Short mmCIF file of C-alpha atoms in Angstrom, two decimals:
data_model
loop_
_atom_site.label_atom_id
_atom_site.label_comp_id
_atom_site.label_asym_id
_atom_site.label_seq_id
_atom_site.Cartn_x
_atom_site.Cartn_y
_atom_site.Cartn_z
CA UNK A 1 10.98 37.63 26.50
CA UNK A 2 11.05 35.76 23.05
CA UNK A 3 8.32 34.08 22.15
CA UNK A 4 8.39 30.90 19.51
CA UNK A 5 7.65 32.38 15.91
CA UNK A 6 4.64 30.42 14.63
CA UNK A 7 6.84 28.24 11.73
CA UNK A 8 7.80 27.04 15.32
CA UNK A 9 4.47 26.30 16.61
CA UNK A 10 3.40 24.33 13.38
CA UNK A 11 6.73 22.47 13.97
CA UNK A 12 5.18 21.87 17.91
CA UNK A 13 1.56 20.82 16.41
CA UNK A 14 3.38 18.57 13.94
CA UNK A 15 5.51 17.03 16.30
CA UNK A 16 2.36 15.95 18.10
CA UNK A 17 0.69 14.88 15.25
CA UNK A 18 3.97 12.35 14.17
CA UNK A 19 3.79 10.99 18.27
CA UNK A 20 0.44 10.22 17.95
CA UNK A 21 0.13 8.81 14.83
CA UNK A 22 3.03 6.90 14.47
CA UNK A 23 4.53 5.97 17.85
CA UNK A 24 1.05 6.09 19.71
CA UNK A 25 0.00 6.20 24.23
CA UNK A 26 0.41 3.59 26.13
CA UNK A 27 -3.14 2.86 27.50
CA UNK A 28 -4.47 -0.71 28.89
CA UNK A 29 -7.68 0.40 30.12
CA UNK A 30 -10.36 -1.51 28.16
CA UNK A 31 -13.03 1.29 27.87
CA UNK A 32 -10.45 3.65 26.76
CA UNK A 33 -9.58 1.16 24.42
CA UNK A 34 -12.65 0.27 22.75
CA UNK A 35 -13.98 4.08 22.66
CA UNK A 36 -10.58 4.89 20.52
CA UNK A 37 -11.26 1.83 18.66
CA UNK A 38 -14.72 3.31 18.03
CA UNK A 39 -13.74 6.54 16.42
CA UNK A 40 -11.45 5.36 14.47
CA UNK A 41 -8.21 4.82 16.25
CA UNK A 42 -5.48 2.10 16.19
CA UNK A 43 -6.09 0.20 19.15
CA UNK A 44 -2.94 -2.88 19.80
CA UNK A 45 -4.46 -4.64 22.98
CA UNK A 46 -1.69 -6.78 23.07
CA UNK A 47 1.21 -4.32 23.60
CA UNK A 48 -1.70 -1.14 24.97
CA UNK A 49 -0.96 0.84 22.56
CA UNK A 50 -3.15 4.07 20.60
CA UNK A 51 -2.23 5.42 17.81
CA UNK A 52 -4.52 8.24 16.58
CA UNK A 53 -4.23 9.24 12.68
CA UNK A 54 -3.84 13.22 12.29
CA UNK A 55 -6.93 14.10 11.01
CA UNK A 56 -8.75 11.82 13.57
CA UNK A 57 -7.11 13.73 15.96
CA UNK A 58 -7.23 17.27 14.20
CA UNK A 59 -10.99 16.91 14.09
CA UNK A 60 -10.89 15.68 17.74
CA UNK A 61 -9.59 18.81 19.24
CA UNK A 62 -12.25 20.96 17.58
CA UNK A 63 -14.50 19.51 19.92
CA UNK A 64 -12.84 21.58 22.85
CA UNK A 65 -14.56 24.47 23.87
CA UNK A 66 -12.57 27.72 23.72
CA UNK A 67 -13.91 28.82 26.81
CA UNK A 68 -16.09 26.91 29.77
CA UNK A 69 -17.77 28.53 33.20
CA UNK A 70 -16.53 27.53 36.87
CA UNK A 71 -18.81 28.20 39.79
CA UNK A 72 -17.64 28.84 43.37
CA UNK A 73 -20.79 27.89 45.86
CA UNK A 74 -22.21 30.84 47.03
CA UNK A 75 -22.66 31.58 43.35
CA UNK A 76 -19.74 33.48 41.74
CA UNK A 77 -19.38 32.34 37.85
CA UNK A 78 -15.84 33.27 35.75
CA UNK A 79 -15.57 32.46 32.20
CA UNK A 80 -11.73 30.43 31.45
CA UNK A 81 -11.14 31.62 27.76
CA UNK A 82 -12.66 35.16 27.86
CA UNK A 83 -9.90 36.98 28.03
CA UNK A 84 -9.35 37.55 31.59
CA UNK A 85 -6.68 35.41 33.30
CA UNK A 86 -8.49 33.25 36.41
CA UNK A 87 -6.01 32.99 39.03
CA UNK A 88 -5.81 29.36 40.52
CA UNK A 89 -4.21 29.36 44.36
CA UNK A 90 -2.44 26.54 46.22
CA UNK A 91 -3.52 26.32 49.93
CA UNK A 92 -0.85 23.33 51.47
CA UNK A 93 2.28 21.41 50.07
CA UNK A 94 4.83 19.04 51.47
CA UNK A 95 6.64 22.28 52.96
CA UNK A 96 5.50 25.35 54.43
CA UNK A 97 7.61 28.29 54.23
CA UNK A 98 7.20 29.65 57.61
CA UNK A 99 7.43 33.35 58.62
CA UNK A 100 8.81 33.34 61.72
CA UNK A 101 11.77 31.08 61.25
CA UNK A 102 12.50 31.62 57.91
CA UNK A 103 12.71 27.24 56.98
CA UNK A 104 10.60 24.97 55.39
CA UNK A 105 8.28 22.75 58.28
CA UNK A 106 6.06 20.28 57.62
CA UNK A 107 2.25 22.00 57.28
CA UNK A 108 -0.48 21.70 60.22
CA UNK A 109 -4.34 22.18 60.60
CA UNK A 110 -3.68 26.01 61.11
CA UNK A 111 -1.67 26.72 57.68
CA UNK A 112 -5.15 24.85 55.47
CA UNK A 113 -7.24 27.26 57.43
CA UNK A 114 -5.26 30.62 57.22
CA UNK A 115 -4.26 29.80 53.35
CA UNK A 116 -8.10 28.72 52.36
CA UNK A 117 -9.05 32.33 53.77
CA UNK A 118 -6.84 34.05 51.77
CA UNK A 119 -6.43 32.68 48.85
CA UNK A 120 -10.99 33.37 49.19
CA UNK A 121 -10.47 37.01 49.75
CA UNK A 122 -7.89 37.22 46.77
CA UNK A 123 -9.76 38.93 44.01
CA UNK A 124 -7.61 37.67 41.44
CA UNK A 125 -8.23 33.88 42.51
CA UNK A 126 -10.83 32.29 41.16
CA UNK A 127 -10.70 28.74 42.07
CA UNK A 128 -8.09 27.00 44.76
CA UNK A 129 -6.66 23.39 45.56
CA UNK A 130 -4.98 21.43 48.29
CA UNK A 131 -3.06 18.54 47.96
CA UNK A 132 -3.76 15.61 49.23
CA UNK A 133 -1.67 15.76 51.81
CA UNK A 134 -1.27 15.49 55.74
CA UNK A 135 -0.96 17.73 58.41
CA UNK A 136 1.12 16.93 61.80
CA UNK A 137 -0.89 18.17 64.48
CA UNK A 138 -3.70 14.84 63.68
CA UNK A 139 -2.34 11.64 63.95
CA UNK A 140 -3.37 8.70 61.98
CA UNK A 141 -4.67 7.77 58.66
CA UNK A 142 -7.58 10.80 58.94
CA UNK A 143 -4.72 13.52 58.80
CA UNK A 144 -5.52 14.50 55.15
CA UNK A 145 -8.87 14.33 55.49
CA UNK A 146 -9.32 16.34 58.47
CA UNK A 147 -7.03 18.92 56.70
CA UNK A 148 -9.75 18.37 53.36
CA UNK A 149 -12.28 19.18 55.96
CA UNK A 150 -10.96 22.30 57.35
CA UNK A 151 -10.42 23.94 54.01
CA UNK A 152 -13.86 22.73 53.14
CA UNK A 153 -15.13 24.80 56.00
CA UNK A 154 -13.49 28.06 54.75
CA UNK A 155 -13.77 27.61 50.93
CA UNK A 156 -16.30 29.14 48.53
CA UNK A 157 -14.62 29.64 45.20
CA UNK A 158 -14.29 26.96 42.46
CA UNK A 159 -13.03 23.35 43.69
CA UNK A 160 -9.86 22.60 41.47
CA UNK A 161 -9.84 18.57 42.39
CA UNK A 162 -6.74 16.51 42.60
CA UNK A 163 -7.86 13.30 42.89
CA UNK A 164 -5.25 10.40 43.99
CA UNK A 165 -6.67 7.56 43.80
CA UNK A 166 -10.84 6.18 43.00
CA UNK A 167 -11.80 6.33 46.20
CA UNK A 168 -10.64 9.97 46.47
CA UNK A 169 -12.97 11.09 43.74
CA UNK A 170 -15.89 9.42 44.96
CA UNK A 171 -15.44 11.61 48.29
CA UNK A 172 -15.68 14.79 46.26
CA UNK A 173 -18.26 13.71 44.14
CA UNK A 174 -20.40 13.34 47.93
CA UNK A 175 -18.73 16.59 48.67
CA UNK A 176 -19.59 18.10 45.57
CA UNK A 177 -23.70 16.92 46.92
CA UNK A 178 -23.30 18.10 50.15
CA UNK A 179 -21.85 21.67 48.73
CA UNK A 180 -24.97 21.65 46.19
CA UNK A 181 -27.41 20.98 48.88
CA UNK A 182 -28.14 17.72 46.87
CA UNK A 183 -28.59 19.56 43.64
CA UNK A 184 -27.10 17.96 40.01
CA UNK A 185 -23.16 18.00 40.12
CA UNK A 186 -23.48 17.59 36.20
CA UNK A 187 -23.12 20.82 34.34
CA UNK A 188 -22.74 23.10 37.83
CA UNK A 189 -19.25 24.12 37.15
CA UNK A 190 -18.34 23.71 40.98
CA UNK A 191 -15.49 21.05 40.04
CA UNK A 192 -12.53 20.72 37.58
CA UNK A 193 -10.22 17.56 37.66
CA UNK A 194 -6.60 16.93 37.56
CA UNK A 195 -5.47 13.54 35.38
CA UNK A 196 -2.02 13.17 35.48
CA UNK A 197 0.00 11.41 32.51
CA UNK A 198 3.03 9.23 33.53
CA UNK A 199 5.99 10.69 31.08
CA UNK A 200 6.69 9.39 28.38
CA UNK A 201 3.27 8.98 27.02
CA UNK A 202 1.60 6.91 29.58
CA UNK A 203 -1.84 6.68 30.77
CA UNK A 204 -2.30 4.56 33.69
CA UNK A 205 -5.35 2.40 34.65
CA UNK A 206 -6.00 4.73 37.58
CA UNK A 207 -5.81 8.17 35.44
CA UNK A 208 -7.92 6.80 32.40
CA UNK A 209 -10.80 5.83 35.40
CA UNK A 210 -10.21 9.19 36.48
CA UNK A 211 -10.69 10.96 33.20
CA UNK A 212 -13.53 8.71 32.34
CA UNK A 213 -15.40 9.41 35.40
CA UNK A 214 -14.59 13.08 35.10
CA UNK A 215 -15.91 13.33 31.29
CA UNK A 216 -18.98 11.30 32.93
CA UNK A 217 -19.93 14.50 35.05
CA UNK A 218 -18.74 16.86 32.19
CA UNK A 219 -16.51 18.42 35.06
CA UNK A 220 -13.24 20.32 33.50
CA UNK A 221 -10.26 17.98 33.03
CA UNK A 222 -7.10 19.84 33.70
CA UNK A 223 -4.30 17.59 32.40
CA UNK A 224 -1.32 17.33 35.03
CA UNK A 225 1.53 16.93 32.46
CA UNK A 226 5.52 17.21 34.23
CA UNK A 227 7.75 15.78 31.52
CA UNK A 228 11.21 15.85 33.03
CA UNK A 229 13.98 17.13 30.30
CA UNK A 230 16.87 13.98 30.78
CA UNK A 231 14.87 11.40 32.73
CA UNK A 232 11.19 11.17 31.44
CA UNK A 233 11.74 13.14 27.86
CA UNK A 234 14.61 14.51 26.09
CA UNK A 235 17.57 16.85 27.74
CA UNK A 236 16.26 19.40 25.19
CA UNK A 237 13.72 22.55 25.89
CA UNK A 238 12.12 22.32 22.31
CA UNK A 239 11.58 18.47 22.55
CA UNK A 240 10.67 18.59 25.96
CA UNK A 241 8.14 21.34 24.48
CA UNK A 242 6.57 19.30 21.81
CA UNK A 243 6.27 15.94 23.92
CA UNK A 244 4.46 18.22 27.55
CA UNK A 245 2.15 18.96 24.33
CA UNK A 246 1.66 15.67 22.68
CA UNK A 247 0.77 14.60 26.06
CA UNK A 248 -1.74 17.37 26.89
CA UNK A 249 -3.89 17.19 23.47
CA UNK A 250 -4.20 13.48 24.04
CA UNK A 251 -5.67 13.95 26.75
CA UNK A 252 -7.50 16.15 25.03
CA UNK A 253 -8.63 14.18 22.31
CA UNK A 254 -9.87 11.53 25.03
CA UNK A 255 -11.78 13.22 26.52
CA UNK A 256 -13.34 14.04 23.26
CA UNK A 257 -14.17 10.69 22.27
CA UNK A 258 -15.80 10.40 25.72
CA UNK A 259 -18.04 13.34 26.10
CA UNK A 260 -17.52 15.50 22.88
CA UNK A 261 -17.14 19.32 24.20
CA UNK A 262 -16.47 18.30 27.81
CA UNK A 263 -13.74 21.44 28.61
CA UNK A 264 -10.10 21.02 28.72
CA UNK A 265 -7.58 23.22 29.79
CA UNK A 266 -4.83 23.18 27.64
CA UNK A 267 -1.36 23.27 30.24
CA UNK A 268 1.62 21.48 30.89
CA UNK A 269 4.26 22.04 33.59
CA UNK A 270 7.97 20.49 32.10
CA UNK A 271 11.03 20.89 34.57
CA UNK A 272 14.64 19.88 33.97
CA UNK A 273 16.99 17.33 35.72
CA UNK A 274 20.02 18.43 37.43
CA UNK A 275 22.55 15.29 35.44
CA UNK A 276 24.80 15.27 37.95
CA UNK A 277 22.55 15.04 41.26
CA UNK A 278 19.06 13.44 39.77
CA UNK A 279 17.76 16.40 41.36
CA UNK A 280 14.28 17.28 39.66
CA UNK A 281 14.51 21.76 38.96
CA UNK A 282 10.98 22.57 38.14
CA UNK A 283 11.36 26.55 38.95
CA UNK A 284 14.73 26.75 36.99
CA UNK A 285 14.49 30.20 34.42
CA UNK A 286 14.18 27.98 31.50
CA UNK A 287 10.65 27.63 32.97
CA UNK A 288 9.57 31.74 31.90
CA UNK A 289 10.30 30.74 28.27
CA UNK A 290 8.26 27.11 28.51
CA UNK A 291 5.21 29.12 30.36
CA UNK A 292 4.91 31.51 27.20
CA UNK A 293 5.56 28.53 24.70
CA UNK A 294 2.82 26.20 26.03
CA UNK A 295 -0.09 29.34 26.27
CA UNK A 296 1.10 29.90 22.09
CA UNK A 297 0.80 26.26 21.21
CA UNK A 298 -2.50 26.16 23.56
CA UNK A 299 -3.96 28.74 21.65
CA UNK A 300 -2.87 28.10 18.56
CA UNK A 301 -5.81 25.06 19.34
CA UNK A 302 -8.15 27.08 19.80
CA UNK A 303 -7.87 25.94 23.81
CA UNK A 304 -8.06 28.13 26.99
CA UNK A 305 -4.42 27.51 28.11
CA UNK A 306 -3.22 28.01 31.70
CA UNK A 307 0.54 28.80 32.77
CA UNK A 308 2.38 28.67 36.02
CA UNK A 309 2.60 32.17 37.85
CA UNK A 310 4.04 31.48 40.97
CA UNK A 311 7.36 29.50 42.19
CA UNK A 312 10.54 29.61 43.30
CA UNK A 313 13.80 27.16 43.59
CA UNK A 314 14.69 28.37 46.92
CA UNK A 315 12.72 27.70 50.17
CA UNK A 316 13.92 31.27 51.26
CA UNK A 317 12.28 34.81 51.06
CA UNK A 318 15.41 35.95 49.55
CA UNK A 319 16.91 38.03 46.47
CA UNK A 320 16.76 34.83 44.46
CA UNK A 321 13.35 34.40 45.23
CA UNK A 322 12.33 37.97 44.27
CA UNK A 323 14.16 37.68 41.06
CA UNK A 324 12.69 34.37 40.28
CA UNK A 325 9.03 34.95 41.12
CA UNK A 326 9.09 38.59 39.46
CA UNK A 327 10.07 36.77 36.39
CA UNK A 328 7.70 34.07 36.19
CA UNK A 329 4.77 36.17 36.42
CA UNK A 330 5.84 38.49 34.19
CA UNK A 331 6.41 35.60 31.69
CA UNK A 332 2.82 33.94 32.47
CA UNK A 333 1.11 36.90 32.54
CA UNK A 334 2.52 38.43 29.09
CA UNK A 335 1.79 34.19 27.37
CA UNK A 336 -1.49 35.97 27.35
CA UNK A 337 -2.78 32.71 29.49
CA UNK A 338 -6.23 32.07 30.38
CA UNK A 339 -5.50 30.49 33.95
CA UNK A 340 -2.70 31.66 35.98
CA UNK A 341 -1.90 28.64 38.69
CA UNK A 342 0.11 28.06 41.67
CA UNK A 343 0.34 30.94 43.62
CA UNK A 344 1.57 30.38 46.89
CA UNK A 345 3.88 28.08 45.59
CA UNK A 346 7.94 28.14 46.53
CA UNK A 347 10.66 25.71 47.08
CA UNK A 348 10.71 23.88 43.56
CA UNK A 349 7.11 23.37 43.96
CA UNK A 350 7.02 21.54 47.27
CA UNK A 351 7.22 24.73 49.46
CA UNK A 352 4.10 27.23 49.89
CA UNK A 353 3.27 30.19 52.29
CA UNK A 354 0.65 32.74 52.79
CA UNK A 355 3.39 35.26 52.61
CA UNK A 356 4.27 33.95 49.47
CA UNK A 357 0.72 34.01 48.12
CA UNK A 358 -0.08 37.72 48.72
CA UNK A 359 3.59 38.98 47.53
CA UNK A 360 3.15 37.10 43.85
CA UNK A 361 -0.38 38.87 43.86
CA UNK A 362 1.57 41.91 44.04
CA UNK A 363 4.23 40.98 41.57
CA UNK A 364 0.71 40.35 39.11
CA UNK A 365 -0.16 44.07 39.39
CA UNK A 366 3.29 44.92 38.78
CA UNK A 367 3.43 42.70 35.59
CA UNK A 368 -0.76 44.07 34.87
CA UNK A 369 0.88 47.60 35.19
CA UNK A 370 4.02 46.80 32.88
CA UNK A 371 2.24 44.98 30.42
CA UNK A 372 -0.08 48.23 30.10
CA UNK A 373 2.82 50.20 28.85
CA UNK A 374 2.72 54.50 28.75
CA UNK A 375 -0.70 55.87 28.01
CA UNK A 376 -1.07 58.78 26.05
CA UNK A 377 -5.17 59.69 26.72
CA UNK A 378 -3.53 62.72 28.45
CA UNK A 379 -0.99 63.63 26.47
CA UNK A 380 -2.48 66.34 25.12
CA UNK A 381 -3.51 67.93 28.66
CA UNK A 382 0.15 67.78 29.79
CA UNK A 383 1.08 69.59 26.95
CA UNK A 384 -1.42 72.37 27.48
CA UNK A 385 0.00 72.02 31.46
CA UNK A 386 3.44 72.63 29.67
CA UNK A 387 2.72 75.48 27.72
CA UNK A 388 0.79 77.37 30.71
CA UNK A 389 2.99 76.75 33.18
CA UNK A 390 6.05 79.30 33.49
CA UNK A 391 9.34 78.32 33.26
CA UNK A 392 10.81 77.52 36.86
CA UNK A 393 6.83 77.08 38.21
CA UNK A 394 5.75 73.37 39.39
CA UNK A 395 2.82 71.41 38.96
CA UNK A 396 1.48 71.08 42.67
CA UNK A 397 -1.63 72.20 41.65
CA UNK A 398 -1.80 71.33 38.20
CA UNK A 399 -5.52 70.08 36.88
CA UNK A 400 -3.57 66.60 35.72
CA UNK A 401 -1.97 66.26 38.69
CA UNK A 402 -5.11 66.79 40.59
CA UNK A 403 -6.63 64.07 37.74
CA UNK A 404 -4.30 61.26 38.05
CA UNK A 405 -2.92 61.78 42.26
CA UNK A 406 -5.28 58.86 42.69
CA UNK A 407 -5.54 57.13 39.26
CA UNK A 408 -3.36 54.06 38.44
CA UNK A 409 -1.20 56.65 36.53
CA UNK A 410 2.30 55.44 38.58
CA UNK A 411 2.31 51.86 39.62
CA UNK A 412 1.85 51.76 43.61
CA UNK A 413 1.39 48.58 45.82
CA UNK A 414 0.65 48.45 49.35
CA UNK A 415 3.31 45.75 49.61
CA UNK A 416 6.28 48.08 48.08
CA UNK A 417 8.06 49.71 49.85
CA UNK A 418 8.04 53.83 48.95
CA UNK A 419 9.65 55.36 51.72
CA UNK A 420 13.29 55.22 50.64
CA UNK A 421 16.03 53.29 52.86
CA UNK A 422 12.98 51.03 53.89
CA UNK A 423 12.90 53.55 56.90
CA UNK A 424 9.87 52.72 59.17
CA UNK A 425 8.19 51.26 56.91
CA UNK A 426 8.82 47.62 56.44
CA UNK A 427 10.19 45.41 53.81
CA UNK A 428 7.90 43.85 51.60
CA UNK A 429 7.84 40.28 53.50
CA UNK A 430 6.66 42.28 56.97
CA UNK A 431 3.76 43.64 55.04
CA UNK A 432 2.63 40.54 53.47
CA UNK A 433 2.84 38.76 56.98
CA UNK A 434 0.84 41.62 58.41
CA UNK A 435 -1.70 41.44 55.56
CA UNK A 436 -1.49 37.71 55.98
CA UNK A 437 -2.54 38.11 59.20
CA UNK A 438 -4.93 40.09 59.05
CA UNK A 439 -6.91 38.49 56.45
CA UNK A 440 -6.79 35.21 58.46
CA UNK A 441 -7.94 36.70 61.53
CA UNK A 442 -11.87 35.95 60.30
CA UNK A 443 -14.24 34.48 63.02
CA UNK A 444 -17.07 33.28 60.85
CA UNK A 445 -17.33 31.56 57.36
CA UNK A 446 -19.11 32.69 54.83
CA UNK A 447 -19.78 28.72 54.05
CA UNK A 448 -23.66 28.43 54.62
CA UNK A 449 -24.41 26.98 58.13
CA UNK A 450 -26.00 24.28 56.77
CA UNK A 451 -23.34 23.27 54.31
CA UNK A 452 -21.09 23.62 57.20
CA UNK A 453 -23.00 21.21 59.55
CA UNK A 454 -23.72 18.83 56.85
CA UNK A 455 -19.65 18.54 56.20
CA UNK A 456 -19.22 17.77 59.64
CA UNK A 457 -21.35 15.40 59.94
CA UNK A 458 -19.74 13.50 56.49
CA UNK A 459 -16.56 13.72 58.14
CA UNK A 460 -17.62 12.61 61.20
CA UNK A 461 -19.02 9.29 59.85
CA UNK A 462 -15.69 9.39 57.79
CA UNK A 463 -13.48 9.38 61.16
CA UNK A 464 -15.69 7.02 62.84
CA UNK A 465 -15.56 4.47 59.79
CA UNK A 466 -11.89 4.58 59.88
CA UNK A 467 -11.71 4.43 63.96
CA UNK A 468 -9.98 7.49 64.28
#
């Protein structure tokens, strides 16, 4: 896939630098206001506008730390920006695609528990979120936090926060105590937080509290940036490009001015709008080329940069599907990106499944394997096999072949299919339900017992507060 040449990522940087400077973010929050003021900004309280000059902003961004440590609780560590990708996993949406029927449902208590326990034994996910979002076996205003609770139970990587409102926060930041056993939350790594932008170039009351209190803990602030191409910036791919990034470095920059080196992760996620329906297309192909295009320009910063790996349009395990997903994480895993997110995720990004989730892990070896190209180490061995071998003998026996029958020499997945015909042996969604399966099938946590106890007894209190 073609990647932009870099007089087109100056053009992207510069693009940003003209937005900010000279047409500015709207922002009415008064703290905000008066920190940009501080450093130097152009602050216009009576429209809420902020204009930052280029080189206040240039020497802004060098503030960001190229790479930053997240912590899971029972003490794993992974470094975003070393050079390993840290796979990010999805554990419930507004759909579930579900196995047995083949359509989209609405998820219960049982998906947030079978997803959390997966997307934990994945070895190439490193942290994991859930949306805040109910589930339809509990009634009631406690739904989503009685799902919360349940992946709670189960979860021991890195805590990838999506806050929706104040109050929302503050119950993590208790969570976050209760997970540390009371210990500091500052500096721990055990949290990164989502602050959304409203497109075009909006920063809402609500998300500049957010990314205030966030910089305040010096958690991670992962900018959740969906400019829509025709309806919130222009029907263009380029444009759309250079306004997802204006966007995200503002961000950025903000969080800068608040707590200078607090980490950012540099992504973006830009979908298109079907003109004739209104219909938003987030997994559309145009999306391969965007994912490789935002890692570049995030890198090109000097920022870790995370792309999209996972997704789908159709909420179908289906050829489309297969083509789809294979290309997007081919595409995010050749951008080179420091986080790959979403896996799981299906349906235009409102659709998940477990099934989902294990077959994009396999379609990441396949792109790891790709991506490796032919080695040559034992080129010179097969030659000498050549030249010793008669003509019309085989290799059966061969010292190579012997070498490599159990090396990573041919790409193999337990999730492929090798027999030929698919005779007997399954297709590739029956072995990711049967993996699925029996991953979930755990009967203890490995969440301390008395983490565990003290989260039930927070929710508990919770429930009873909100007499449910």
């Amino acid at each position: 896939m073609k990647k932009l040449t870099e007089t087109q990522v100056r053009q992207i940087k510069v693009a940003a630098e003209d937005l900010l400077e000279d047409v500015g973010f709207s922002v009415t929050h008064r703290e905000i206001q008066r920190c940009a003021r501080k450093v130097g900004a152009y602050v216009d309280k009576t429209c809420g506008r902020i204009q930052l000059p280029r080189t206040l902003l240039r020497e802004l961004l060098t503030h960001v730390p190229s790479r930053y440590t997240i912590r899971g609780l029972t003490g794993s560590e992974a470094t975003v920006g070393d050079g390993t990708p840290r796979g990010l996993a999805i554990v419930t949406d507004p759909w579930i695609l579900d196995y047995n029927t083949g359509r989209l449902r609405r998820p219960r208590l049982e998906d947030v528990r079978r997803h959390t326990i997966i997307a934990r034994k994945l070895a190439c996910i490193d942290s994991i979120s859930r949306m805040d979002f109910p589930v339809v076996d509990v009634d009631g205003p406690a739904s989503s936090w009685r799902a919360l609770e349940e992946h709670l139970l189960h979860h021991t990587k890195h805590y990838m926060v999506m806050p929706a409102d104040i109050g929302s926060f503050e119950r993590w930041l208790d969570i976050g105590r209760i997970l540390l056993r009371g210990a500091e939350l500052k500096g721990s790594g055990l949290l990164s937080v989502g602050v959304a932008v409203v497109s075009p170039l909006v920063l809402n009351d609500l998300n500049a509290e957010l990314l205030i209190r966030a910089c305040g803990h010096g958690f991670a602030v992962v900018p959740t940036v969906c400019p829509m191409a025709g309806t919130t910036s222009p029907y263009s791919m380029a444009a759309t490009l250079a306004q997802g990034n204006a966007e995200c470095i503002f961000i950025a920059a903000l969080a800068q001015m608040l707590n200078p080196g607090n980490p950012v992760l540099h992504t973006f996620g830009p979908s298109v709008t079907d003109m004739q329906s209104g219909y938003d297309r987030y997994y559309t192909l145009d999306k391969a080329l965007w994912k490789m295009a935002g890692v570049q320009i995030g890198h090109a910063y000097g920022m870790p940069a995370a792309a999209e790996c996972g997704g789908t349009m159709a909420g179908r395990y289906d050829l489309q599907s297969g083509a789809e997903g294979m290309l997007f994480m081919k595409a995010a895993h050749d951008s080179g990106a420091d986080v790959l997110s979403g896996f799981g995720s299906c349906c235009n990004a409102v659709g998940m499944s477990a099934e989902m989730m294990l077959i994009q892990t396999a379609w990441l070896e396949a792109a790891r394997y790709l991506g490796q190209g032919i080695g040559f180490d034992d080129f010179n061995q097969g030659l000498h096999s050549l030249t010793t071998t008669c003509p019309g003998g085989n290799y059966l026996t061969d010292e190579l072949t012997l070498k490599n029958l159990r090396s990573c020499e041919f790409f193999s997945h337990r999730l492929f299919d090798y027999a030929g015909c698919g005779s007997g042996s399954g297709s590739m969604l029956a072995r990711a339900h049967e993996m699925a399966e029996d991953m979930a099938s755990e009967t203890e946590s490995p969440v301390p017992g008395d983490i565990q106890e003290n989260l039930r007894r927070y929710f508990h209190d919770l429930y009873r507060s909100m007499g449910a």
